[in-house]
Amino acid sequence: MRAMVLTAPGRRLEAVERSLPEPGPNEVRVRISACGVCRTDLHVVDGELPDVRYPIIPGHEIVGRIEALGAGVSGLAVGERVGIPWLGHTCGVCRYCHDGMENLCDAPLFTGYTRDGGFSTHTIADARYTFALGEGSDDVATAPLLCAGLIGWRSLVMAGSRAEHLGIYGFGAAGHIVAQVARFQGRTIYAFTRPGDDAAQRFAVELGADWAGGSDQLPPQPLDAAIIYAPAGPLVPTALRAVRKGGRVVCAGIHMTDIPSFPYALLWQERQLVSVANLTRQDGVDFLRVAAAAGVHTATTPFPLAQANAALDRLRAGELLGAAVLIP
């Protein structure tokens, strides 16, 4: 198998060849056809997340077909088209797993972070954390749904079903997916981009945003809720200023720069500030069903696997509309 491997924080990924891995109990080997490039991959590569297992193959928005089954696997078959998300394994015994909050498991494994991921031609995955995708959709277009879509969905649910006026800060891979779902749900969408990013603002309007502007602007009316996808801590007080009394701000990234001090008045009047962590398998089931009903279309820029570093560079520089996807 061929893979792009991270050997130390901040290093360029290295192209390597390895023997084909064999699945263990409850595992599957998947031949990868597409893997999205997520901002979390940047956090892994740039050394912004703790406890990375080096060397590591990044990537956790994986689409492919099962090539081999380990002992004990049921409900999946060789040749079946599947998706592999960020959450790769949970312990099943901690209080969070028992309480239906497996996304907060005390001993999890994460694809492309603490177990090898999808910047490769093949990968091993826990069959219990692998989604059957069925046929009929494009692999490249589907890949971003496995994280940008799933985390976007979880953050949208956390924003609340009564959040009619919804702000989206950071209109990248997750934002452009969530906007389509929110539009399908009948919400009014306000998209916030980097100041002066006219291309991203036009893109947001094309996907159904009712208003688009820079993150340094206030929306034309107070928001019921705002979701922050950009990993920029200063957006927290900015979003709090934009939401109404009793409104909610959802921080949807796994990593964010420090949140600056802000006056208590921004939080007062029962405004809420919450975070989203990882995903559950039920999130995947729910979101994939809603995405199909909403007719979600992902904007993608494909790259050959060997150009993974170039894809990461362009994502880091904010030069992509939608999502980058690697093709082995």
mmCIF file of C-alpha atoms in Angstrom:
data_model
loop_
_atom_site.group_PDB
_atom_site.id
_atom_site.type_symbol
_atom_site.label_atom_id
_atom_site.label_comp_id
_atom_site.label_asym_id
_atom_site.label_seq_id
_atom_site.Cartn_x
_atom_site.Cartn_y
_atom_site.Cartn_z
ATOM 1 C CA MET A 1 0.000 0.000 0.000
ATOM 2 C CA ARG A 2 1.023 3.609 -0.551
ATOM 3 C CA ALA A 3 0.559 6.277 2.090
ATOM 4 C CA MET A 4 1.463 9.851 3.020
ATOM 5 C CA VAL A 5 2.901 9.719 6.537
ATOM 6 C CA LEU A 6 3.531 12.352 9.209
ATOM 7 C CA THR A 7 6.691 11.521 11.183
ATOM 8 C CA ALA A 8 6.838 14.536 13.525
ATOM 9 C CA PRO A 9 4.825 17.708 14.196
ATOM 10 C CA GLY A 10 5.197 20.391 11.585
ATOM 11 C CA ARG A 11 6.920 18.092 9.081
ATOM 12 C CA ARG A 12 5.922 17.646 5.464
ATOM 13 C CA LEU A 13 4.132 14.345 4.828
ATOM 14 C CA GLU A 14 6.380 11.652 3.380
ATOM 15 C CA ALA A 15 5.368 9.167 0.688
ATOM 16 C CA VAL A 16 5.982 5.595 1.867
ATOM 17 C CA GLU A 17 5.164 2.054 0.820
ATOM 18 C CA ARG A 18 4.088 -0.538 3.371
ATOM 19 C CA SER A 19 2.892 -4.115 3.384
ATOM 20 C CA LEU A 20 -0.847 -4.516 3.074
ATOM 21 C CA PRO A 21 -2.298 -4.609 6.626
ATOM 22 C CA GLU A 22 -4.495 -7.459 7.807
ATOM 23 C CA PRO A 23 -7.673 -6.731 9.783
ATOM 24 C CA GLY A 24 -7.877 -7.988 13.348
ATOM 25 C CA PRO A 25 -11.031 -9.059 15.221
ATOM 26 C CA ASN A 26 -13.991 -6.746 14.514
ATOM 27 C CA GLU A 27 -11.957 -4.875 11.909
ATOM 28 C CA VAL A 28 -12.175 -4.409 8.152
ATOM 29 C CA ARG A 29 -9.594 -3.526 5.546
ATOM 30 C CA VAL A 30 -10.838 -0.872 3.151
ATOM 31 C CA ARG A 31 -9.429 0.028 -0.235
ATOM 32 C CA ILE A 32 -9.746 3.801 -0.313
ATOM 33 C CA SER A 33 -11.236 5.633 -3.270
ATOM 34 C CA ALA A 34 -11.376 9.146 -1.766
ATOM 35 C CA CYS A 35 -10.372 10.903 1.446
ATOM 36 C CA GLY A 36 -11.349 14.457 2.320
ATOM 37 C CA VAL A 37 -8.806 16.876 3.739
ATOM 38 C CA CYS A 38 -10.195 18.388 6.934
ATOM 39 C CA ARG A 39 -9.007 21.333 9.018
ATOM 40 C CA THR A 40 -8.444 18.839 11.832
ATOM 41 C CA ASP A 41 -5.807 17.209 9.615
ATOM 42 C CA LEU A 42 -4.044 20.575 9.654
ATOM 43 C CA HIS A 43 -4.174 20.622 13.447
ATOM 44 C CA VAL A 44 -2.613 17.130 13.508
ATOM 45 C CA VAL A 45 0.093 18.006 10.981
ATOM 46 C CA ASP A 46 0.900 21.365 12.572
ATOM 47 C CA GLY A 47 1.257 19.852 16.042
ATOM 48 C CA GLU A 48 -1.705 21.699 17.539
ATOM 49 C CA LEU A 49 -3.292 18.567 19.040
ATOM 50 C CA PRO A 50 -1.780 16.572 21.923
ATOM 51 C CA ASP A 51 -0.783 12.921 22.004
ATOM 52 C CA VAL A 52 -0.477 12.326 18.266
ATOM 53 C CA ARG A 53 0.859 8.847 17.568
ATOM 54 C CA TYR A 54 3.898 9.191 15.285
ATOM 55 C CA PRO A 55 4.339 8.073 12.616
ATOM 56 C CA ILE A 56 0.704 8.589 11.653
ATOM 57 C CA ILE A 57 -1.256 8.545 8.414
ATOM 58 C CA PRO A 58 -3.706 11.478 8.632
ATOM 59 C CA GLY A 59 -7.181 11.587 7.109
ATOM 60 C CA HIS A 60 -10.621 10.772 8.495
ATOM 61 C CA GLU A 61 -13.140 11.498 5.730
ATOM 62 C CA ILE A 62 -12.735 8.147 4.029
ATOM 63 C CA VAL A 63 -14.793 6.497 1.311
ATOM 64 C CA GLY A 64 -13.877 3.109 -0.066
ATOM 65 C CA ARG A 65 -14.803 -0.540 -0.407
ATOM 66 C CA ILE A 66 -14.250 -3.367 2.034
ATOM 67 C CA GLU A 67 -11.497 -5.655 0.860
ATOM 68 C CA ALA A 68 -11.150 -8.036 3.830
ATOM 69 C CA LEU A 69 -13.077 -8.875 7.007
ATOM 70 C CA GLY A 70 -11.606 -9.682 10.391
ATOM 71 C CA ALA A 71 -13.026 -12.273 12.772
ATOM 72 C CA GLY A 72 -16.370 -11.422 14.313
ATOM 73 C CA VAL A 73 -17.449 -8.815 11.754
ATOM 74 C CA SER A 74 -21.145 -8.926 10.954
ATOM 75 C CA GLY A 75 -23.453 -6.718 8.940
ATOM 76 C CA LEU A 76 -20.786 -5.776 6.388
ATOM 77 C CA ALA A 77 -19.536 -7.616 3.304
ATOM 78 C CA VAL A 78 -16.484 -7.694 1.064
ATOM 79 C CA GLY A 79 -17.014 -5.256 -1.800
ATOM 80 C CA GLU A 80 -19.435 -3.076 0.171
ATOM 81 C CA ARG A 81 -19.048 0.702 -0.146
ATOM 82 C CA VAL A 82 -18.413 2.286 3.248
ATOM 83 C CA GLY A 83 -17.390 5.486 4.990
ATOM 84 C CA ILE A 84 -14.946 5.848 7.872
ATOM 85 C CA PRO A 85 -15.271 8.906 10.147
ATOM 86 C CA TRP A 86 -13.186 10.676 12.801
ATOM 87 C CA LEU A 87 -14.396 8.578 15.744
ATOM 88 C CA GLY A 88 -12.716 5.233 15.160
ATOM 89 C CA HIS A 89 -13.306 3.279 18.381
ATOM 90 C CA THR A 90 -14.655 3.686 21.904
ATOM 91 C CA CYS A 91 -14.145 1.612 25.034
ATOM 92 C CA GLY A 92 -17.833 0.835 25.599
ATOM 93 C CA VAL A 93 -17.401 0.656 29.382
ATOM 94 C CA CYS A 94 -16.834 4.202 30.675
ATOM 95 C CA ARG A 95 -19.696 6.319 32.054
ATOM 96 C CA TYR A 96 -19.929 8.319 28.812
ATOM 97 C CA CYS A 97 -20.320 5.233 26.653
ATOM 98 C CA HIS A 98 -22.933 3.874 29.072
ATOM 99 C CA ASP A 99 -24.805 7.207 29.108
ATOM 100 C CA GLY A 100 -25.101 7.443 25.313
ATOM 101 C CA MET A 101 -22.277 9.980 24.970
ATOM 102 C CA GLU A 102 -19.695 7.869 23.167
ATOM 103 C CA ASN A 103 -18.296 11.037 21.586
ATOM 104 C CA LEU A 104 -16.863 11.827 25.050
ATOM 105 C CA CYS A 105 -15.438 8.327 25.674
ATOM 106 C CA ASP A 106 -12.523 8.207 28.128
ATOM 107 C CA ALA A 107 -10.465 5.847 25.928
ATOM 108 C CA PRO A 108 -11.310 6.530 22.283
ATOM 109 C CA LEU A 109 -9.346 6.099 19.068
ATOM 110 C CA PHE A 110 -9.554 8.722 16.345
ATOM 111 C CA THR A 111 -8.986 8.019 12.670
ATOM 112 C CA GLY A 112 -5.931 9.808 11.307
ATOM 113 C CA TYR A 113 -4.908 10.991 14.786
ATOM 114 C CA THR A 114 -4.430 8.059 17.158
ATOM 115 C CA ARG A 115 -4.880 5.340 14.537
ATOM 116 C CA ASP A 116 -3.850 5.429 10.877
ATOM 117 C CA GLY A 117 -6.258 7.152 8.536
ATOM 118 C CA GLY A 118 -7.072 7.749 4.918
ATOM 119 C CA PHE A 119 -4.162 9.541 3.245
ATOM 120 C CA SER A 120 -3.399 6.130 1.815
ATOM 121 C CA THR A 121 -4.539 3.472 -0.623
ATOM 122 C CA HIS A 122 -5.783 1.180 2.180
ATOM 123 C CA THR A 123 -6.708 1.435 5.834
ATOM 124 C CA ILE A 124 -7.883 -0.703 8.748
ATOM 125 C CA ALA A 125 -11.039 0.356 10.587
ATOM 126 C CA ASP A 126 -13.213 -0.881 13.431
ATOM 127 C CA ALA A 127 -16.222 -2.379 11.657
ATOM 128 C CA ARG A 128 -18.524 -1.043 14.371
ATOM 129 C CA TYR A 129 -17.487 2.518 13.484
ATOM 130 C CA THR A 130 -17.812 2.107 9.740
ATOM 131 C CA PHE A 131 -20.880 3.392 7.896
ATOM 132 C CA ALA A 132 -22.495 1.490 5.031
ATOM 133 C CA LEU A 133 -22.986 4.114 2.291
ATOM 134 C CA GLY A 134 -24.852 2.194 -0.364
ATOM 135 C CA GLU A 135 -24.439 2.999 -4.030
ATOM 136 C CA GLY A 136 -25.470 5.881 -6.240
ATOM 137 C CA SER A 137 -23.311 8.771 -5.001
ATOM 138 C CA ASP A 138 -19.904 9.985 -6.101
ATOM 139 C CA ASP A 139 -17.015 8.987 -3.829
ATOM 140 C CA VAL A 140 -15.216 12.340 -4.041
ATOM 141 C CA ALA A 141 -18.411 14.276 -3.335
ATOM 142 C CA THR A 142 -19.284 11.979 -0.425
ATOM 143 C CA ALA A 143 -15.936 12.126 1.394
ATOM 144 C CA PRO A 144 -16.437 15.568 3.062
ATOM 145 C CA LEU A 145 -19.702 14.357 4.556
ATOM 146 C CA LEU A 146 -17.747 11.995 6.840
ATOM 147 C CA CYS A 147 -16.463 14.814 9.070
ATOM 148 C CA ALA A 148 -17.282 18.294 7.794
ATOM 149 C CA GLY A 149 -20.835 17.083 7.327
ATOM 150 C CA LEU A 150 -21.071 15.057 10.534
ATOM 151 C CA ILE A 151 -19.583 17.691 12.840
ATOM 152 C CA GLY A 152 -21.594 20.307 10.981
ATOM 153 C CA TRP A 153 -24.745 18.318 11.639
ATOM 154 C CA ARG A 154 -23.989 17.838 15.328
ATOM 155 C CA SER A 155 -23.329 21.562 15.736
ATOM 156 C CA LEU A 156 -26.550 22.405 13.887
ATOM 157 C CA VAL A 157 -28.538 20.140 16.199
ATOM 158 C CA MET A 158 -26.847 21.776 19.189
ATOM 159 C CA ALA A 159 -27.768 25.220 17.849
ATOM 160 C CA GLY A 160 -31.372 24.212 18.457
ATOM 161 C CA SER A 161 -34.393 23.476 16.319
ATOM 162 C CA ARG A 162 -35.857 26.910 17.091
ATOM 163 C CA ALA A 163 -32.822 28.808 15.779
ATOM 164 C CA GLU A 164 -34.573 30.323 12.790
ATOM 165 C CA HIS A 165 -31.951 33.025 12.220
ATOM 166 C CA LEU A 166 -28.649 31.140 12.075
ATOM 167 C CA GLY A 167 -25.153 32.589 11.750
ATOM 168 C CA ILE A 168 -22.298 30.548 10.279
ATOM 169 C CA TYR A 169 -18.788 31.842 11.032
ATOM 170 C CA GLY A 170 -16.286 30.302 8.640
ATOM 171 C CA PHE A 171 -17.791 29.230 5.331
ATOM 172 C CA GLY A 172 -15.519 26.338 4.461
ATOM 173 C CA ALA A 173 -16.098 22.603 4.176
ATOM 174 C CA ALA A 174 -18.483 22.304 7.141
ATOM 175 C CA GLY A 175 -20.159 25.667 6.627
ATOM 176 C CA HIS A 176 -21.097 25.060 3.018
ATOM 177 C CA ILE A 177 -22.660 21.688 3.908
ATOM 178 C CA VAL A 178 -24.551 22.934 6.963
ATOM 179 C CA ALA A 179 -25.918 25.918 5.058
ATOM 180 C CA GLN A 180 -27.620 23.558 2.617
ATOM 181 C CA VAL A 181 -29.158 21.506 5.419
ATOM 182 C CA ALA A 182 -30.269 24.634 7.278
ATOM 183 C CA ARG A 183 -31.850 25.989 4.106
ATOM 184 C CA PHE A 184 -33.658 22.672 3.642
ATOM 185 C CA GLN A 185 -34.986 23.078 7.191
ATOM 186 C CA GLY A 186 -36.322 26.525 6.370
ATOM 187 C CA ARG A 187 -33.884 28.589 8.413
ATOM 188 C CA THR A 188 -32.579 32.045 7.498
ATOM 189 C CA ILE A 189 -28.797 31.889 7.045
ATOM 190 C CA TYR A 190 -26.190 34.561 7.697
ATOM 191 C CA ALA A 191 -22.696 33.630 6.473
ATOM 192 C CA PHE A 192 -19.578 35.275 7.905
ATOM 193 C CA THR A 193 -16.228 34.980 6.122
ATOM 194 C CA ARG A 194 -12.818 36.571 6.444
ATOM 195 C CA PRO A 195 -13.248 40.318 5.880
ATOM 196 C CA GLY A 196 -12.936 41.096 2.194
ATOM 197 C CA ASP A 197 -13.322 37.495 0.998
ATOM 198 C CA ASP A 198 -15.788 38.320 -1.751
ATOM 199 C CA ALA A 199 -15.444 34.908 -3.413
ATOM 200 C CA ALA A 200 -16.482 33.052 -0.248
ATOM 201 C CA GLN A 201 -19.374 35.455 0.296
ATOM 202 C CA ARG A 202 -20.643 34.934 -3.251
ATOM 203 C CA PHE A 203 -20.267 31.181 -2.734
ATOM 204 C CA ALA A 204 -22.380 31.393 0.434
ATOM 205 C CA VAL A 205 -25.156 33.264 -1.345
ATOM 206 C CA GLU A 206 -25.104 30.755 -4.193
ATOM 207 C CA LEU A 207 -25.688 27.989 -1.633
ATOM 208 C CA GLY A 208 -28.682 29.727 -0.113
ATOM 209 C CA ALA A 209 -27.361 32.213 2.446
ATOM 210 C CA ASP A 210 -29.760 35.131 2.859
ATOM 211 C CA TRP A 211 -26.904 37.453 3.833
ATOM 212 C CA ALA A 212 -23.112 37.197 3.614
ATOM 213 C CA GLY A 213 -20.452 39.507 4.963
ATOM 214 C CA GLY A 214 -17.181 39.734 6.832
ATOM 215 C CA SER A 215 -16.764 38.470 10.361
ATOM 216 C CA ASP A 216 -16.113 42.065 11.404
ATOM 217 C CA GLN A 217 -19.717 42.959 10.519
ATOM 218 C CA LEU A 218 -22.946 42.561 12.464
ATOM 219 C CA PRO A 219 -25.847 40.783 10.762
ATOM 220 C CA PRO A 220 -28.878 42.842 9.721
ATOM 221 C CA GLN A 221 -30.774 41.444 12.705
ATOM 222 C CA PRO A 222 -29.875 39.585 15.917
ATOM 223 C CA LEU A 223 -29.219 35.866 15.489
ATOM 224 C CA ASP A 224 -31.001 33.091 17.341
ATOM 225 C CA ALA A 225 -27.804 31.029 17.219
ATOM 226 C CA ALA A 226 -24.352 31.128 15.698
ATOM 227 C CA ILE A 227 -21.986 28.292 14.842
ATOM 228 C CA ILE A 228 -18.242 28.969 14.704
ATOM 229 C CA TYR A 229 -16.307 26.695 12.340
ATOM 230 C CA ALA A 230 -13.219 28.875 11.925
ATOM 231 C CA PRO A 231 -10.581 27.995 14.578
ATOM 232 C CA ALA A 232 -10.270 31.619 15.710
ATOM 233 C CA GLY A 233 -10.920 32.390 19.365
ATOM 234 C CA PRO A 234 -11.628 36.113 18.764
ATOM 235 C CA LEU A 235 -14.789 35.067 16.903
ATOM 236 C CA VAL A 236 -16.379 33.976 20.203
ATOM 237 C CA PRO A 237 -17.046 37.485 21.557
ATOM 238 C CA THR A 238 -17.871 38.582 18.007
ATOM 239 C CA ALA A 239 -20.576 35.924 17.727
ATOM 240 C CA LEU A 240 -21.890 36.679 21.224
ATOM 241 C CA ARG A 241 -22.405 40.271 20.122
ATOM 242 C CA ALA A 242 -24.464 39.033 17.184
ATOM 243 C CA VAL A 243 -26.895 36.743 19.032
ATOM 244 C CA ARG A 244 -30.073 37.885 20.753
ATOM 245 C CA LYS A 245 -30.942 37.506 24.416
ATOM 246 C CA GLY A 246 -31.167 33.790 25.186
ATOM 247 C CA GLY A 247 -29.239 32.998 22.010
ATOM 248 C CA ARG A 248 -26.560 30.337 21.703
ATOM 249 C CA VAL A 249 -23.035 30.279 20.266
ATOM 250 C CA VAL A 250 -21.691 26.844 19.293
ATOM 251 C CA CYS A 251 -17.933 26.313 18.913
ATOM 252 C CA ALA A 252 -17.624 23.452 16.452
ATOM 253 C CA GLY A 253 -13.878 22.949 16.061
ATOM 254 C CA ILE A 254 -11.637 20.441 17.814
ATOM 255 C CA HIS A 255 -9.015 23.176 18.196
ATOM 256 C CA MET A 256 -9.348 26.933 18.501
ATOM 257 C CA THR A 257 -6.921 29.731 19.292
ATOM 258 C CA ASP A 258 -7.313 31.336 22.696
ATOM 259 C CA ILE A 259 -10.545 33.181 23.370
ATOM 260 C CA PRO A 260 -9.766 36.776 24.380
ATOM 261 C CA SER A 261 -11.191 38.385 27.477
ATOM 262 C CA PHE A 262 -14.600 39.929 26.887
ATOM 263 C CA PRO A 263 -17.102 41.849 29.028
ATOM 264 C CA TYR A 264 -19.631 39.787 30.936
ATOM 265 C CA ALA A 265 -22.386 41.861 29.296
ATOM 266 C CA LEU A 266 -21.861 39.854 26.098
ATOM 267 C CA LEU A 267 -22.792 36.633 27.878
ATOM 268 C CA TRP A 268 -25.427 38.066 30.189
ATOM 269 C CA GLN A 269 -29.168 37.797 29.487
ATOM 270 C CA GLU A 270 -28.915 34.031 29.305
ATOM 271 C CA ARG A 271 -26.793 33.773 26.192
ATOM 272 C CA GLN A 272 -25.091 30.383 26.034
ATOM 273 C CA LEU A 273 -21.623 29.364 24.869
ATOM 274 C CA VAL A 274 -21.147 25.633 24.165
ATOM 275 C CA SER A 275 -18.719 23.349 22.353
ATOM 276 C CA VAL A 276 -19.095 20.298 20.145
ATOM 277 C CA ALA A 277 -16.787 17.328 20.610
ATOM 278 C CA ASN A 278 -16.414 14.565 18.025
ATOM 279 C CA LEU A 279 -19.520 12.648 16.910
ATOM 280 C CA THR A 280 -21.585 9.584 17.686
ATOM 281 C CA ARG A 281 -22.555 6.770 15.366
ATOM 282 C CA GLN A 282 -26.156 7.940 15.628
ATOM 283 C CA ASP A 283 -25.047 11.336 14.293
ATOM 284 C CA GLY A 284 -23.829 9.509 11.205
ATOM 285 C CA VAL A 285 -27.074 7.630 10.708
ATOM 286 C CA ASP A 286 -29.158 10.770 11.187
ATOM 287 C CA PHE A 287 -27.016 13.067 9.067
ATOM 288 C CA LEU A 288 -26.595 10.778 6.076
ATOM 289 C CA ARG A 289 -30.362 10.399 5.923
ATOM 290 C CA VAL A 290 -30.946 14.168 6.132
ATOM 291 C CA ALA A 291 -28.174 14.941 3.630
ATOM 292 C CA ALA A 292 -29.809 12.659 1.071
ATOM 293 C CA ALA A 293 -33.226 14.235 1.655
ATOM 294 C CA ALA A 294 -31.782 17.741 1.401
ATOM 295 C CA GLY A 295 -29.861 16.941 -1.771
ATOM 296 C CA VAL A 296 -26.615 18.230 -0.279
ATOM 297 C CA HIS A 297 -24.000 19.014 -2.913
ATOM 298 C CA THR A 298 -20.373 19.314 -1.835
ATOM 299 C CA ALA A 299 -17.941 21.611 -3.598
ATOM 300 C CA THR A 300 -14.657 19.722 -3.917
ATOM 301 C CA THR A 301 -11.168 20.186 -5.336
ATOM 302 C CA PRO A 302 -9.530 16.804 -6.054
ATOM 303 C CA PHE A 303 -5.808 16.158 -5.560
ATOM 304 C CA PRO A 304 -3.775 13.011 -6.255
ATOM 305 C CA LEU A 305 -2.658 11.289 -3.045
ATOM 306 C CA ALA A 306 0.960 12.274 -3.720
ATOM 307 C CA GLN A 307 -0.069 15.963 -3.583
ATOM 308 C CA ALA A 308 -1.403 15.779 -0.013
ATOM 309 C CA ASN A 309 1.046 18.459 1.123
ATOM 310 C CA ALA A 310 -0.190 20.836 -1.572
ATOM 311 C CA ALA A 311 -3.782 20.238 -0.511
ATOM 312 C CA LEU A 312 -2.894 20.991 3.119
ATOM 313 C CA ASP A 313 -1.023 24.132 2.061
ATOM 314 C CA ARG A 314 -3.990 25.465 0.150
ATOM 315 C CA LEU A 315 -6.358 24.710 3.017
ATOM 316 C CA ARG A 316 -4.024 26.428 5.481
ATOM 317 C CA ALA A 317 -3.872 29.503 3.232
ATOM 318 C CA GLY A 318 -7.663 29.662 2.865
ATOM 319 C CA GLU A 319 -7.460 29.186 -0.886
ATOM 320 C CA LEU A 320 -10.199 26.548 -1.231
ATOM 321 C CA LEU A 321 -13.941 26.890 -1.657
ATOM 322 C CA GLY A 322 -15.533 23.817 -0.144
ATOM 323 C CA ALA A 323 -13.249 20.856 0.509
ATOM 324 C CA ALA A 324 -10.070 19.281 -0.838
ATOM 325 C CA VAL A 325 -10.248 15.528 -1.504
ATOM 326 C CA LEU A 326 -7.335 13.131 -2.067
ATOM 327 C CA ILE A 327 -7.670 10.382 -4.651
ATOM 328 C CA PRO A 328 -5.274 7.408 -4.353
#
